[in-house]
XYZ file of C-alpha atoms in Angstrom:
173
model
C 29.650 -0.328 -12.786
C 30.286 1.906 -15.783
C 27.831 4.473 -14.452
C 29.538 4.380 -11.063
C 32.962 4.878 -12.641
C 31.678 7.803 -14.706
C 30.005 9.423 -11.687
C 33.243 9.072 -9.752
C 35.235 10.652 -12.590
C 32.993 13.740 -12.620
C 32.763 13.786 -8.809
C 28.943 13.570 -8.772
C 28.224 12.533 -5.168
C 24.468 12.036 -5.607
C 25.041 10.144 -8.843
C 27.647 7.948 -7.186
C 25.204 7.103 -4.433
C 22.383 6.406 -6.902
C 24.710 4.026 -8.746
C 25.696 2.324 -5.491
C 22.023 1.959 -4.542
C 21.166 0.452 -7.943
C 24.084 -1.957 -7.710
C 23.055 -2.999 -4.204
C 19.558 -3.803 -5.452
C 20.874 -5.686 -8.496
C 23.171 -7.843 -6.376
C 20.377 -8.490 -3.908
C 18.065 -9.713 -6.676
C 20.882 -11.956 -7.910
C 21.210 -13.420 -4.413
C 24.725 -12.060 -3.877
C 24.090 -10.658 -0.412
C 27.741 -9.979 0.348
C 27.988 -7.554 -2.579
C 24.504 -6.151 -1.934
C 25.438 -5.387 1.653
C 28.747 -3.863 0.581
C 27.003 -1.356 -1.681
C 24.183 -0.740 0.791
C 26.684 0.108 3.518
C 28.445 2.516 1.144
C 25.068 4.190 0.494
C 24.371 4.327 4.193
C 27.729 5.976 4.898
C 26.954 8.638 2.293
C 23.507 9.460 3.683
C 24.820 9.554 7.231
C 27.687 11.813 6.162
C 25.325 14.344 4.564
C 22.773 14.024 7.380
C 19.900 12.645 5.305
C 18.211 10.520 7.955
C 15.141 9.724 5.870
C 17.231 8.184 3.083
C 19.427 6.437 5.654
C 16.295 4.803 7.077
C 15.460 3.474 3.619
C 18.925 1.969 3.322
C 18.651 0.443 6.811
C 15.413 -1.167 5.614
C 17.160 -2.512 2.494
C 20.037 -3.854 4.580
C 17.490 -5.616 6.777
C 15.899 -7.221 3.725
C 19.326 -8.427 2.562
C 20.017 -10.017 5.915
C 16.543 -11.534 5.995
C 16.948 -12.992 2.495
C 20.348 -14.364 3.549
C 18.704 -16.132 6.510
C 20.236 -13.842 9.140
C 16.973 -12.851 10.779
C 18.389 -11.439 14.022
C 20.623 -9.064 12.090
C 17.663 -8.146 9.893
C 15.589 -7.249 12.942
C 18.333 -4.947 14.237
C 18.287 -2.997 10.987
C 14.472 -2.907 10.786
C 14.530 -1.421 14.283
C 17.068 1.198 13.217
C 14.880 2.155 10.263
C 11.816 2.239 12.520
C 13.542 4.522 15.046
C 14.463 7.007 12.334
C 11.065 6.870 10.633
C 9.375 7.569 13.959
C 11.146 10.941 13.936
C 11.074 11.846 10.231
C 7.341 11.562 9.628
C 7.697 9.069 6.764
C 4.552 7.203 7.754
C 4.366 4.864 4.748
C 7.876 3.591 5.500
C 7.108 3.412 9.186
C 4.200 1.132 8.326
C 6.535 -1.095 6.282
C 8.995 -1.249 9.174
C 6.220 -2.307 11.539
C 4.987 -4.951 9.078
C 8.418 -6.492 8.629
C 8.971 -6.621 12.385
C 5.486 -8.063 12.896
C 6.300 -10.865 10.473
C 9.522 -11.644 12.309
C 7.897 -11.664 15.737
C 5.079 -13.814 14.423
C 7.605 -16.254 12.969
C 9.402 -16.677 16.303
C 6.035 -16.987 18.072
C 6.329 -13.724 20.003
C 2.654 -13.035 19.420
C 2.339 -10.032 21.732
C 5.158 -8.151 19.968
C 3.782 -9.176 16.582
C 0.372 -7.781 17.518
C 1.913 -4.498 18.705
C 3.700 -4.109 15.383
C 0.639 -5.086 13.342
C -1.416 -2.563 15.319
C 1.176 0.133 14.659
C 1.057 -0.593 10.934
C -2.737 -0.890 10.944
C -3.163 2.541 12.500
C -0.749 4.139 10.035
C -2.313 2.560 6.967
C -5.807 3.384 8.158
C -4.841 7.036 8.687
C -3.129 7.196 5.294
C -6.151 5.651 3.579
C -4.081 2.786 2.156
C -6.895 0.241 2.128
C -4.952 -2.725 0.748
C -2.194 -2.394 3.326
C -4.770 -1.756 6.048
C -6.487 -4.991 5.074
C -3.181 -6.863 5.095
C -2.503 -5.732 8.650
C -5.938 -6.978 9.682
C -5.021 -10.395 8.272
C -1.846 -10.391 10.379
C -3.783 -9.312 13.466
C -6.353 -12.031 12.851
C -3.767 -14.764 12.395
C -1.931 -13.772 15.555
C -5.101 -13.477 17.616
C -5.949 -16.992 16.475
C -2.556 -18.213 17.742
C -3.446 -16.706 21.107
C -6.733 -18.613 21.134
C -8.750 -15.405 20.740
C -10.863 -16.893 17.992
C -13.830 -14.504 18.029
C -11.553 -11.462 17.730
C -9.470 -13.236 15.068
C -12.552 -13.981 12.978
C -13.743 -10.390 13.334
C -10.373 -9.045 12.146
C -10.303 -11.454 9.207
C -13.882 -10.552 8.241
C -12.978 -6.859 8.269
C -9.992 -7.633 6.043
C -12.169 -9.621 3.653
C -14.664 -6.755 3.475
C -11.892 -4.352 2.554
C -10.491 -6.682 -0.096
C -13.939 -7.060 -1.622
C -14.495 -3.304 -1.463
C -11.274 -2.572 -3.342
C -11.749 -5.631 -5.568
C -8.455 -7.205 -4.550
C -8.272 -10.888 -5.362
């Protein structure tokens, strides 16, 4: 709060926003979602005002996590979708992959297997293209689990075996 006050005194807009972002994260880790959301929405307003869509997408993602942690999953999904829509246009593929993964988890949780698989496939393709082997393997686990729920056991086992091969290759335990 002292940093925020100082940044406000010297009229440092970027510094103010960095302080707000840090405070939002701190409150989120403390489990105070009301305060975390307050500061996240202030960050969001700043990025929208200056037209920084890529940073706004990151804040939308953080807002979604706050809502998810607070047990408000439907609200979380709305903000993950907002982040996804922006990241589809900004070219921030790593964040796009994260958006897809978070949505896949939600759809899997509510037993909307087809939507979960679409999101896992979106993330899988991104992580494969980026060469992010660990994340690619994680998406294969999600695909495998969801294929199993659909009764597509042979395909599920294949996906899980491919994931296991990747984890062994990168020595991830």
